[in-house]
Coordinates of C-alpha atoms in Angstrom, one line a residue:
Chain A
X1 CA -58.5 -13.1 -36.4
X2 CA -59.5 -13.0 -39.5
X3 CA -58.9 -9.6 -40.2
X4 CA -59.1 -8.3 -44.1
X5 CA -55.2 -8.3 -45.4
X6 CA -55.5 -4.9 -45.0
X7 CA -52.4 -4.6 -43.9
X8 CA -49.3 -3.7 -45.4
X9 CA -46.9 -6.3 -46.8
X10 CA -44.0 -6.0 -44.5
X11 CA -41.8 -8.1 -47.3
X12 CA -42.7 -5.0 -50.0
X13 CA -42.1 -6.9 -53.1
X14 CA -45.4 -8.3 -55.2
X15 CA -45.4 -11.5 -56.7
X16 CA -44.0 -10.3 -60.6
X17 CA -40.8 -9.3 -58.9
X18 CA -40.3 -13.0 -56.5
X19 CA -40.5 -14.7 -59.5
X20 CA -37.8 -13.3 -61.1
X21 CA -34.7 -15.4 -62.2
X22 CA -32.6 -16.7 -59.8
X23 CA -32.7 -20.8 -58.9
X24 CA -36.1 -22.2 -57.4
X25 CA -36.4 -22.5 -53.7
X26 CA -37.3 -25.6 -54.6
X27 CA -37.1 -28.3 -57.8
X28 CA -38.7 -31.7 -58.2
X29 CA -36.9 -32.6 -61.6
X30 CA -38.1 -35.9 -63.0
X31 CA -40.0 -38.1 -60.0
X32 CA -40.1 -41.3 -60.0
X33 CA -41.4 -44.1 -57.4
X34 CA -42.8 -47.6 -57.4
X35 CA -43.3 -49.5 -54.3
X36 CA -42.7 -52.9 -54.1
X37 CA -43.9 -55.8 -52.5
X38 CA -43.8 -59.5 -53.0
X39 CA -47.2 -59.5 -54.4
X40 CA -47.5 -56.3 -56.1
X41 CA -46.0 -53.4 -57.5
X42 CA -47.5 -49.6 -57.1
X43 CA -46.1 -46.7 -59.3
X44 CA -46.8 -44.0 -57.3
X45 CA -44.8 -41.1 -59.4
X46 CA -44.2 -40.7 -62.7
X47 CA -41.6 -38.4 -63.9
X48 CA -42.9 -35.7 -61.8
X49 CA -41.3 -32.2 -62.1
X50 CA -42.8 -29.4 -60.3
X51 CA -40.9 -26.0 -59.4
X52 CA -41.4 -23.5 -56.1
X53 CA -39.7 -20.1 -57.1
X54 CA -38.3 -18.0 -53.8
X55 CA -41.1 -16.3 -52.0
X56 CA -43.7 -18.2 -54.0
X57 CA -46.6 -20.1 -52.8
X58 CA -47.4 -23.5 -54.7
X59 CA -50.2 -25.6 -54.4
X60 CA -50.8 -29.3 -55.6
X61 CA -53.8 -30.8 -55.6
X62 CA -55.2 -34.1 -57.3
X63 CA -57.0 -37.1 -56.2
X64 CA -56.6 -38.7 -53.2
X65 CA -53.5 -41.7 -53.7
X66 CA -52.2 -39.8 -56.1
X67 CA -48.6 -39.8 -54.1
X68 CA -48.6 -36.2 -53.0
X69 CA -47.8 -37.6 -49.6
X70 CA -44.7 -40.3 -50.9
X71 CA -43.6 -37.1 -53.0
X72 CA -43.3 -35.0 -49.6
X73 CA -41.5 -37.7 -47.7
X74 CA -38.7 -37.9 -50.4
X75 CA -38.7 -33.9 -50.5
X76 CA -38.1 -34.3 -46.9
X77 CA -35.2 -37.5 -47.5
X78 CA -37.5 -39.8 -45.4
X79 CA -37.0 -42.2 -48.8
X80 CA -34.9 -42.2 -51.6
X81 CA -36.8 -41.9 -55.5
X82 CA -36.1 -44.5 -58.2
X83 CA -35.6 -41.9 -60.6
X84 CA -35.6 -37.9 -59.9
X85 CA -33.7 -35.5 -57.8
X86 CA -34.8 -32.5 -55.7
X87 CA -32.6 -29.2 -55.8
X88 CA -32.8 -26.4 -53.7
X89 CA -31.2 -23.1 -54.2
X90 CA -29.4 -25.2 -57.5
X91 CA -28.0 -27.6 -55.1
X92 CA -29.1 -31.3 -55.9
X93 CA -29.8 -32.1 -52.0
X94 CA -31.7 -35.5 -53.0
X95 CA -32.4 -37.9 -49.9
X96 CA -30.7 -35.0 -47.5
X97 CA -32.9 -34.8 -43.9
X98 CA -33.4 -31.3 -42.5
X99 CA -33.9 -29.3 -45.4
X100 CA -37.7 -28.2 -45.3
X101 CA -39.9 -26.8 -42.5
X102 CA -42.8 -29.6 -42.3
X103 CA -45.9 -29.5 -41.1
X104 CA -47.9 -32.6 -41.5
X105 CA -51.4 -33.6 -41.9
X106 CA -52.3 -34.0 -38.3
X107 CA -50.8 -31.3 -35.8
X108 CA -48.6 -34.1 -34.3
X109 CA -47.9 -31.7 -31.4
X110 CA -45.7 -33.6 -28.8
X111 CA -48.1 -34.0 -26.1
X112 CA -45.4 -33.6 -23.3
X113 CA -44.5 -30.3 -24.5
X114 CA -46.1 -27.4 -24.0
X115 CA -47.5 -25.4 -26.9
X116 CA -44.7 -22.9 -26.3
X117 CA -41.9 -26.1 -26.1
X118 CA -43.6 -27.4 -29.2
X119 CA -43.2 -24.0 -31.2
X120 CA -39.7 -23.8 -30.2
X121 CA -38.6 -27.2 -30.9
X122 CA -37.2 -26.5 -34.5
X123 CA -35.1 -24.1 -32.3
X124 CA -33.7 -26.8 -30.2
X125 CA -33.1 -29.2 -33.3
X126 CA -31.0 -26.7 -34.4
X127 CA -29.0 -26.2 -31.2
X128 CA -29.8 -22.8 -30.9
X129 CA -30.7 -21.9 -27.5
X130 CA -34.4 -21.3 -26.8
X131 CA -34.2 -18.2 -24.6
X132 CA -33.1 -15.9 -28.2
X133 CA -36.2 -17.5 -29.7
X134 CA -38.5 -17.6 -26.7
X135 CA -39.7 -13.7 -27.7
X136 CA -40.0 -14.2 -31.4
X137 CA -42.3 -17.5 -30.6
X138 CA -44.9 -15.3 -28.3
X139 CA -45.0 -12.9 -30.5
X140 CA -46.2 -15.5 -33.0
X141 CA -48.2 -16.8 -31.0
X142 CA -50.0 -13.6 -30.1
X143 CA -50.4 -13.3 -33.8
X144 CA -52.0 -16.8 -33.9
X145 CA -54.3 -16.2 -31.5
X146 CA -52.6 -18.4 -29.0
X147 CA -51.7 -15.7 -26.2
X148 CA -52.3 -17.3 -23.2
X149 CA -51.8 -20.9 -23.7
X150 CA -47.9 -20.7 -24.0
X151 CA -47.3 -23.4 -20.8
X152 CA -50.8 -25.3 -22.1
X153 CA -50.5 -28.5 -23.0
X154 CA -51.7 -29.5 -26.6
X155 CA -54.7 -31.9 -25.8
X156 CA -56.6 -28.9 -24.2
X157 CA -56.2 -27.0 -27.4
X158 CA -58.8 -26.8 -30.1
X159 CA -58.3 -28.9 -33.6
X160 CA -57.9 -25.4 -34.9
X161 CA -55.4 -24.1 -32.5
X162 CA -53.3 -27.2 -32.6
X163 CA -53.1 -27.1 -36.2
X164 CA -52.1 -23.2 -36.0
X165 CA -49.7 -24.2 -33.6
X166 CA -47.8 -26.8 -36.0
X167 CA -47.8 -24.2 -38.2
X168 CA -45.7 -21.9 -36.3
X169 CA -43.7 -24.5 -35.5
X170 CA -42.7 -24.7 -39.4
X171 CA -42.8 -21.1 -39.6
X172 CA -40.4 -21.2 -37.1
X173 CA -37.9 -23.5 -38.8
X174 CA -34.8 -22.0 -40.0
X175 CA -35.0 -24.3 -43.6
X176 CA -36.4 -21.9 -46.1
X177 CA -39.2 -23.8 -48.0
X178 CA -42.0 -24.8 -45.9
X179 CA -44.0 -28.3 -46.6
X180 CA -47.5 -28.2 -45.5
X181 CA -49.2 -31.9 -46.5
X182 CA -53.1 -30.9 -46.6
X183 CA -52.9 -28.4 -43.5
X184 CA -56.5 -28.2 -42.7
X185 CA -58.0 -31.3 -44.0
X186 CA -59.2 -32.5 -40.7
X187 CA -61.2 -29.3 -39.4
X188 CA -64.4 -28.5 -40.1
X189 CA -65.6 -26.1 -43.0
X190 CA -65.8 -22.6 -40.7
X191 CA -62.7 -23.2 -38.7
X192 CA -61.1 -24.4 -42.2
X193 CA -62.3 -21.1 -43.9
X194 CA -60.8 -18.9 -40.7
X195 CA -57.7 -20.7 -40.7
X196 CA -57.1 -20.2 -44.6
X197 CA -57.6 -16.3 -43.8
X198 CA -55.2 -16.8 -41.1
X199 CA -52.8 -18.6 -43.3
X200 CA -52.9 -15.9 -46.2
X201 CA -52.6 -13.0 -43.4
X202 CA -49.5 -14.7 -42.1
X203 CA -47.8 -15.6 -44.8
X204 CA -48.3 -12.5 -47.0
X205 CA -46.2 -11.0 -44.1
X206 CA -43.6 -13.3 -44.1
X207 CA -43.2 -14.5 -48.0
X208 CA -41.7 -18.0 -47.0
X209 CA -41.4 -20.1 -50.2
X210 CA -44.2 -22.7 -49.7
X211 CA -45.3 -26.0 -51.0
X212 CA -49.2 -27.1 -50.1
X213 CA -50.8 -30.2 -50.6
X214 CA -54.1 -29.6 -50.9
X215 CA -58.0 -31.7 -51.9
X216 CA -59.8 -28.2 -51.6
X217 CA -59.7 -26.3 -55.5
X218 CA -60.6 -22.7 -53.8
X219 CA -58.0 -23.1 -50.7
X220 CA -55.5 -23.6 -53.8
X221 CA -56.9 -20.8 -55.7
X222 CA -57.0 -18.8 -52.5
X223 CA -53.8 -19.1 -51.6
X224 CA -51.0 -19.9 -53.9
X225 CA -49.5 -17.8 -56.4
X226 CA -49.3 -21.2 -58.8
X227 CA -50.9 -24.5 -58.6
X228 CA -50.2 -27.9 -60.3
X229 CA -52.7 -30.0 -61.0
X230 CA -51.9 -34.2 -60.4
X231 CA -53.1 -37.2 -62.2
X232 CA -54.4 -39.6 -60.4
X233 CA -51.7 -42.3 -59.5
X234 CA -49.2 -42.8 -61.1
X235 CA -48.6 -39.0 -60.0
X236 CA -47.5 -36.9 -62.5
X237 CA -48.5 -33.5 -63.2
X238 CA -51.3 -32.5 -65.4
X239 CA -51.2 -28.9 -65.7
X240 CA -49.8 -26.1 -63.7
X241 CA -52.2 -22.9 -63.5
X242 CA -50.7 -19.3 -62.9
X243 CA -53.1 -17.7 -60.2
X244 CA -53.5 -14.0 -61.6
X245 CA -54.9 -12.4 -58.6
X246 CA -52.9 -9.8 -57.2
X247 CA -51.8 -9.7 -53.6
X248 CA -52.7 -9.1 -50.6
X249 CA -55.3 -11.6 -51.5
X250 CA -59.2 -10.2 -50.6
X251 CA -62.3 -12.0 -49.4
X252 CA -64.1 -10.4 -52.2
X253 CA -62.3 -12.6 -54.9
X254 CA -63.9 -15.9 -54.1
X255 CA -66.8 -14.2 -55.4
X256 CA -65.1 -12.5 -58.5
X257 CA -66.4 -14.3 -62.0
X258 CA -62.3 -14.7 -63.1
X259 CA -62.0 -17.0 -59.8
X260 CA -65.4 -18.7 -60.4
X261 CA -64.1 -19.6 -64.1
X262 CA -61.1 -20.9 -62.8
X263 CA -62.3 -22.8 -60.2
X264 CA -64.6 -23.7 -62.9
X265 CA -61.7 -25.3 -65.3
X266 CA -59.6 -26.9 -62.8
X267 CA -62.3 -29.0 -61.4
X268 CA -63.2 -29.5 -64.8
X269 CA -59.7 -31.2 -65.5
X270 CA -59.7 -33.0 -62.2
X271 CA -63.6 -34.5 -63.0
X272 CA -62.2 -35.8 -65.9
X273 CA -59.0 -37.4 -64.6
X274 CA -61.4 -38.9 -61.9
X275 CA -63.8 -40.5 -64.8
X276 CA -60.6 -41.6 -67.0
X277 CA -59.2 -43.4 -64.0
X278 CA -62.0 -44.5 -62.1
X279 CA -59.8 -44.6 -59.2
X280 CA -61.2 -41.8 -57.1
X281 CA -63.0 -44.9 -55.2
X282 CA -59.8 -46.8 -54.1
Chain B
X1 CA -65.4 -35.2 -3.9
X2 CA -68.8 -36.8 -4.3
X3 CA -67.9 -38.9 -7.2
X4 CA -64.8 -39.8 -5.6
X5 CA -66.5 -40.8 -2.2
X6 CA -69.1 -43.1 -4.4
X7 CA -66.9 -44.6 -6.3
X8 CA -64.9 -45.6 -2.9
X9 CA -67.8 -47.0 -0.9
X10 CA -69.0 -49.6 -2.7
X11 CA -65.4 -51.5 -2.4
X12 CA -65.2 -50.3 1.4
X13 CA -68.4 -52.0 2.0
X14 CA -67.6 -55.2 0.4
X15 CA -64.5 -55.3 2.2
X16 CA -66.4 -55.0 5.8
X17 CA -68.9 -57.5 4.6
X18 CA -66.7 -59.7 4.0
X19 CA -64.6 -59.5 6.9
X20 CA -68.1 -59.9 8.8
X21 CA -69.2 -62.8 7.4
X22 CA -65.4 -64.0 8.1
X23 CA -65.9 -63.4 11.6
X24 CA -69.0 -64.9 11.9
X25 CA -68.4 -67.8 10.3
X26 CA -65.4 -68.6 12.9
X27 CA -67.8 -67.7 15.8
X28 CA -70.6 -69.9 14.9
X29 CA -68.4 -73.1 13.6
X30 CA -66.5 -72.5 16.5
X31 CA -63.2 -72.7 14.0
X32 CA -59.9 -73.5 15.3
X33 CA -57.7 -70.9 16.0
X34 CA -54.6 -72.4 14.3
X35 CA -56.5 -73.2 11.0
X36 CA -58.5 -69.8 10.9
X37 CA -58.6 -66.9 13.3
X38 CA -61.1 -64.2 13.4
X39 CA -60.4 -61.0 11.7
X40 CA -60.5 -59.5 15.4
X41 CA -58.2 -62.3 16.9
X42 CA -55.9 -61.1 14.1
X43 CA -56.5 -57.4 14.7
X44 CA -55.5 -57.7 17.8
X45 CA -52.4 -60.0 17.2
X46 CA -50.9 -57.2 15.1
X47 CA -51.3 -54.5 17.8
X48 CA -49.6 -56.6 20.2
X49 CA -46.8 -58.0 17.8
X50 CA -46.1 -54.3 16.0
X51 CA -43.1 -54.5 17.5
X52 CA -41.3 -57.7 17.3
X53 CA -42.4 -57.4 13.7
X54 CA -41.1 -54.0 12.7
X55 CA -37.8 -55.1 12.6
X56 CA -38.8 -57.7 9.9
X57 CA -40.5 -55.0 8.1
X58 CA -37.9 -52.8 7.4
X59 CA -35.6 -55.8 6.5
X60 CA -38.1 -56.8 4.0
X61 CA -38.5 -53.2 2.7
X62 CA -34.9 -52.9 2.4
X63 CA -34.5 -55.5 0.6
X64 CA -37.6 -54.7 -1.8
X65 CA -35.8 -51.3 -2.4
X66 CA -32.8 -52.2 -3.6
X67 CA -33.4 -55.2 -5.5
X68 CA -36.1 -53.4 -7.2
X69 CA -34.3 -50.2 -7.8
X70 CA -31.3 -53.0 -9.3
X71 CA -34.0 -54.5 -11.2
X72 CA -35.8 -51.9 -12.8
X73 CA -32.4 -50.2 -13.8
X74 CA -31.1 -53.7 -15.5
X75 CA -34.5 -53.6 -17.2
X76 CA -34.2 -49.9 -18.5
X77 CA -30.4 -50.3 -19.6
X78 CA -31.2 -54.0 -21.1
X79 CA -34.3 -52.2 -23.3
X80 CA -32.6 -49.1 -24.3
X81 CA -29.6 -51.3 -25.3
X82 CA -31.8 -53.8 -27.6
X83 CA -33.6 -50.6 -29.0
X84 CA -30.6 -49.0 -30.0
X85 CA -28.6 -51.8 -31.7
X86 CA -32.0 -53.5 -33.5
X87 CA -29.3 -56.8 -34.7
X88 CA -29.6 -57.0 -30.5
X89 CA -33.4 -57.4 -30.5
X90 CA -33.6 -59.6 -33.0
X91 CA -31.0 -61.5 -31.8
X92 CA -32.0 -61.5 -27.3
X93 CA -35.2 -60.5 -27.6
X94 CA -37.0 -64.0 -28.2
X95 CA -34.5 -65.2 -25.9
X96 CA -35.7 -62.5 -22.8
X97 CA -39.4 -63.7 -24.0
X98 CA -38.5 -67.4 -23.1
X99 CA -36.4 -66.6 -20.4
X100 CA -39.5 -66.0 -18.7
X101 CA -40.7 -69.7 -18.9
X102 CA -37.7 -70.6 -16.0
X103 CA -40.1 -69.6 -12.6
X104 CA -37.6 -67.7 -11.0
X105 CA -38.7 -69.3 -7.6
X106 CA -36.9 -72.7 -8.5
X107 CA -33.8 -70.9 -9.6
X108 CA -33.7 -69.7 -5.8
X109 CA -32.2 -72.4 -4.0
X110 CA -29.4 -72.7 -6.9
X111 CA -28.8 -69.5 -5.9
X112 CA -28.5 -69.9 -2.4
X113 CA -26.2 -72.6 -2.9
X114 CA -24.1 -70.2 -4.9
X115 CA -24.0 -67.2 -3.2
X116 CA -24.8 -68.3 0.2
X117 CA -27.7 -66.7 2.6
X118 CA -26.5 -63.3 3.0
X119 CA -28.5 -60.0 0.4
X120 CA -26.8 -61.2 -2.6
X121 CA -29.0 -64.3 -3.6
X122 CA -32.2 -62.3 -2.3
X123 CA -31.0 -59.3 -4.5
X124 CA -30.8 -61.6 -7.4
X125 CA -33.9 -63.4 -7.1
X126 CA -35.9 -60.0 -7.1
X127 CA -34.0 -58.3 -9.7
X128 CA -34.9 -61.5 -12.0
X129 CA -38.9 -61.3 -11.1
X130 CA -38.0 -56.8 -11.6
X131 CA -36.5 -56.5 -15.2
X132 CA -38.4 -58.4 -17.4
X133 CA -41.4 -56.2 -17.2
X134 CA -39.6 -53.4 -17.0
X135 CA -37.5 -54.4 -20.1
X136 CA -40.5 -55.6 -22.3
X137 CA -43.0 -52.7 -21.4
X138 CA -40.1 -49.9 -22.2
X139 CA -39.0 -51.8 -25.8
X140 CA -42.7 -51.9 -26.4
X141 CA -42.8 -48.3 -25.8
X142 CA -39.7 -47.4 -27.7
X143 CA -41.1 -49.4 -30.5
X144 CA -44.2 -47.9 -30.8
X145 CA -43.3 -44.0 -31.4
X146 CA -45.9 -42.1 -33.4
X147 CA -45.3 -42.5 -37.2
X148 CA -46.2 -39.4 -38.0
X149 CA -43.8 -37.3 -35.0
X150 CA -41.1 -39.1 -35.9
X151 CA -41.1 -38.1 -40.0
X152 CA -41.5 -34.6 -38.0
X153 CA -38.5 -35.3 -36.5
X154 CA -36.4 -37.4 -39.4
X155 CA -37.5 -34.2 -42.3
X156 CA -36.8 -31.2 -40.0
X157 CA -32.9 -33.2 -39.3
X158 CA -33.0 -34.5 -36.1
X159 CA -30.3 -36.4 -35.2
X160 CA -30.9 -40.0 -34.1
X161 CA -29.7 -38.7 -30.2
X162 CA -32.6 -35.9 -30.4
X163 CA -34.7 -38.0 -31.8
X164 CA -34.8 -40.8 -28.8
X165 CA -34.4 -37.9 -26.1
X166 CA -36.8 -35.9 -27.3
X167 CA -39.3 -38.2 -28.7
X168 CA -38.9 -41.9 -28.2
X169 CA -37.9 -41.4 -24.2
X170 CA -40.6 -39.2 -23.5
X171 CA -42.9 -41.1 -26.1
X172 CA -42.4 -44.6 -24.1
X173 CA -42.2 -42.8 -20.5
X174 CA -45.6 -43.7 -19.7
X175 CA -45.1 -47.6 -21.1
X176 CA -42.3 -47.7 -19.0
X177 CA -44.1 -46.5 -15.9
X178 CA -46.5 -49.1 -16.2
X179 CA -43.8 -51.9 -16.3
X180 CA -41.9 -50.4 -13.6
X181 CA -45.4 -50.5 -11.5
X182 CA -45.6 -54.2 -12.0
X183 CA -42.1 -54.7 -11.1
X184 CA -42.8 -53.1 -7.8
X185 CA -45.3 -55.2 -6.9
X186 CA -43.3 -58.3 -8.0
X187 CA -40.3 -56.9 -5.5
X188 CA -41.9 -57.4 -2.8
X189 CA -42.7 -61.1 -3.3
X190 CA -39.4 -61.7 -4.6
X191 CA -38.4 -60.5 -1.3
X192 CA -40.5 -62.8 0.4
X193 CA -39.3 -66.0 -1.4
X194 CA -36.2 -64.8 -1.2
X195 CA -37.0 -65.1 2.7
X196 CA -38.3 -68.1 2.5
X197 CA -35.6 -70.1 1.1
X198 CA -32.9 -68.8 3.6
X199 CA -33.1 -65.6 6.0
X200 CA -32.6 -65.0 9.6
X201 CA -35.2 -61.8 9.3
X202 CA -37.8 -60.4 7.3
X203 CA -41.5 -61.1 7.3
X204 CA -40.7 -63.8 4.6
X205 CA -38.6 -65.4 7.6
X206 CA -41.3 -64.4 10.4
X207 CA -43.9 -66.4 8.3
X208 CA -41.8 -69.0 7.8
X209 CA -41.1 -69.3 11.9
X210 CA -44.7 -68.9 12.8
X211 CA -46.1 -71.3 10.5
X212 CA -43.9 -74.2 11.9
X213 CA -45.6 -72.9 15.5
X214 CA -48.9 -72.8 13.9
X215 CA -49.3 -69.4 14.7
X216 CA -51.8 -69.0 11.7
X217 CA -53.1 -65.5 13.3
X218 CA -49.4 -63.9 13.4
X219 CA -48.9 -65.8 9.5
X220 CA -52.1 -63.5 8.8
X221 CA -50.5 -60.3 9.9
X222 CA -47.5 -60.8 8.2
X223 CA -50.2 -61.4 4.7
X224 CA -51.3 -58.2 6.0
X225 CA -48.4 -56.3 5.9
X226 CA -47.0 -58.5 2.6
X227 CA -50.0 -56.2 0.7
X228 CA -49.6 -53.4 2.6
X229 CA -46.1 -53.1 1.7
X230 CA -46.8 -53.8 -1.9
X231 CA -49.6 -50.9 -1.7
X232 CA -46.7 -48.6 -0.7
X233 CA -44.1 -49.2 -3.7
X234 CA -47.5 -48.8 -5.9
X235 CA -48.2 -45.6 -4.4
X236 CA -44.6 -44.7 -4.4
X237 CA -44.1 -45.5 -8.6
X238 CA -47.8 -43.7 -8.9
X239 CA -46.4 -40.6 -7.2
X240 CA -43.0 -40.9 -9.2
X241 CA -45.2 -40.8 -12.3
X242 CA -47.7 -38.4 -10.9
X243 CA -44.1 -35.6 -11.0
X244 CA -42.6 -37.1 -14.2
X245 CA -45.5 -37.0 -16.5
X246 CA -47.4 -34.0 -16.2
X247 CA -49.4 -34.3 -19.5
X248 CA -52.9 -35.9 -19.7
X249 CA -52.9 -38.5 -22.2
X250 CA -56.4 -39.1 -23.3
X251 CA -56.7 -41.6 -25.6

């Protein structure tokens, strides 16, 4: 499975020639969210602006409560901002539903489906019929190390192979930009390492326009062309950091000093947000 | 098979200890027949009434079936209506919850007086004890639909139909079951009340008739096949559910 990204990128083009000028995939412009109670008030975002160019791979990452989560839901029109609208393609599509291919922090796999119903479910949303995607779906899932367990159902799958099935199931979305909230954040540290190879294998096939949330500094730096860096909460963004290293990414770079001093500096900024705040404890 | 077999003796032997020390007891106080029989005096009662009391049986059943089969569809349509429309829940729902403080036993004879002795009052008395739990267990289950499927389902565009056929329904299916299995078991003595009050058949109205002979061995048999009835409409729902939810839900 975890093969070296030897292979040839089927999408051709490298990163300097996705990022070229046309409208972002996707635009935050200008986030902002408080929630309210009788009690107390929470400002959650603050004018948060962040930008996913087509074909591009973004990462965020910040400390935890830091409304990475409350900034996916309104991507995803679940709730409406105070301030801020989202644009895709140039379109403001601000609290629209159906837009982004989601995959959330736990698999949430629906248990009475099997893994093969579960992939194809964005299918069905849509209205298409399943039988036209029924082939693309195995061959997915042959890719995902899931041959075999089409008619399974989820609970006798693996954490691992759960989460790579929620993934297909957003890779199989027909919406463009793909949301993943902290993919891998509840496996353990080898399956989590496999999973990121997988990840990077797959998607420097298929060049999907992607927006991570992520706690892990070297997943970021592993796998997104660009990563922006959050304060903790109020949310807003501290820094965005241009990964230089060229694709198809290799094993051999986590060990490469330009990573290590990169990995170096963001932590350093994220330490010191931590300290400033003191809130990495809430 | 071996932990199946030891986890079904130890009940099996309680049972036949029991029913020994039953017997027993009536041999060696010399009990009266009318106020206990023996186990075997009973035993054999039932084999030699089978059939004047099968008739009964399959009155009874009848009656069981469809009132339950009204019931429990009353109880679906009443909780997917209240789900749907939430001003409905807030508005009936504390209203079902108290309607549960009337015993549906004393509304019986009101409803004999209305409708008279034939099915209809019966029908109604065991689609009363039916819905509720029915109603209540499947709103309980619609209410409770994982958080984080349905954001799935709200940020990938489902509409509100696809959402509650393809996630609250099959969400709450195994909620609902286990209203539906109480429901079953209340059926049957709705049925029997029902019987009670005003029947010309059923084992409700076989009890009835042998209690005023003080026949306490044939009111016994008809105890007997009171639970045994109620075991089948368990067994049946199990089986229903067994079919209709194939995935293992380990929680």
């Amino acid at each position: 499975m975890t093969h070296q990204g030897s292979q040839p990128l089927q999408g051709g083009h490298g990163q300097s020639q996705t990022l070229t000028s046309c409208a972002p995939a996707l635009e935050v412009r200008g986030m902002q969210k408080t929630f309210r109670d009788r009690r107390s008030e929470i400002h959650v975002l603050n004018n948060l602006s962040l930008q996913v160019r087509p074909g591009e791979f973004v990462s965020m990452i910040g400390p935890s409560g830091s409304g990475k989560s409350t900034l996916f839901h309104i991507i995803g029109g679940l709730m409406a901002p105070d301030a801020g609208s989202i644009f895709m393609d140039g379109q403001d599509v601000t609290g629209a539903q159906g837009r982004i291919a989601y995959m959330p922090q736990q698999p949430a796999l629906f248990p009475w489906r099997t893994v093969e119903d579960n992939v194809l479910l964005p299918e069905e949303l849509r209205g298409t019929s399943k039988a036209a995607a029924r082939a693309s779906a195995r061959d997915w899932m042959k890719r995902a190390g899931l041959a075999g367990f089409e008619k399974a159902y989820p609970h006798t799958l693996s954490g691992g192979m759960q989460q790579r099935a929620a993934f297909l199931r957003a890779l199989m979305s027909p919406q463009e930009v793909m949301c993943l909230d902290e993919p891998f954040s509840a496996l353990d540290a080898l399956t989590r390492s496999d999973m990121q190879r997988w990840l990077l294998d797959i998607w420097e096939d298929t060049r999907r326009s992607v927006l991570m949330i992520t706690h892990h500094i070297e997943e970021a730096l592993l796998l997104s062309d660009s990563i922006y860096i959050l304060s903790a909460r109020p949310g807003t963004i501290l820094k965005r950091v241009e990964v230089p290293f060229p694709r198809p990414r290799r094993d051999d770079m986590l060990t490469d000093p330009s990573f290590i001093a990169l990995r170096t500096e963001i932590s350093a900024i994220m330490r010191e947000e931590q300290h400033k705040r003191g809130s990495y404890l809430e | 098979m071996k932990s199946w077999w030891s986890s079904v003796w130890p009940p099996v032997v309680a049972v036949l200890f029991f029913l020994a020390v039953w017997q027993a007891a009536v041999s060696l106080w010399d009990i009266e027949k009318y106020i206990l029989p023996a186990p075997t005096a009973i035993g054999h009662e039932a084999v030699s009434g089978a059939s004047d009391l099968l008739p009964h049986a399959l009155a009874t059943l009848k009656l069981t079936l469809i009132g339950f089969i009204i019931g429990a569809t009353i109880g679906l349509v009443i909780s997917l209506a209240l789900h749907m429309v939430p001003f409905l829940k807030t508005a009936l729902y504390p209203l079902l919850i108290l309607s549960q403080n009337v015993p549906t036993i004393a509304l019986a004879p009101l409803l004999m007086i209305w409708f008279g002795f034939g099915m209809l009052p019966k029908v109604i008395v065991i689609t009363l004890v039916c819905f509720f739990p029915v109603a209540v267990a499947a709103l309980d289950g619609l209410a409770r639909t994982d958080r984080t499927m349905m954001n799935y389902m709200l940020m990938s565009g489902a509409t509100s139909w696809q959402i509650f056929t393809k996630l609250e329904l099959p969400h709450a299916l195994p909620s609902i079951f286990s209203g539906i299995r109480i429901a079953a078991t209340y059926s049957v003595m709705g049925a029997v009340i029902g019987e009670w009050i005003g029947s010309d058949r059923g084992i409700g109205y076989y009890m009835m008739l042998q209690k005023s002979g003080y026949r306490t061995d044939r009111v016994f048999v008809a105890i007997l096949i009171i639970v045994l009835l109620s075991l089948m409409m368990v067994l049946l729902i199990t089986l229903l559910e067994k079919r209709l939810i194939r995935w293992n839900r380990k929680k």
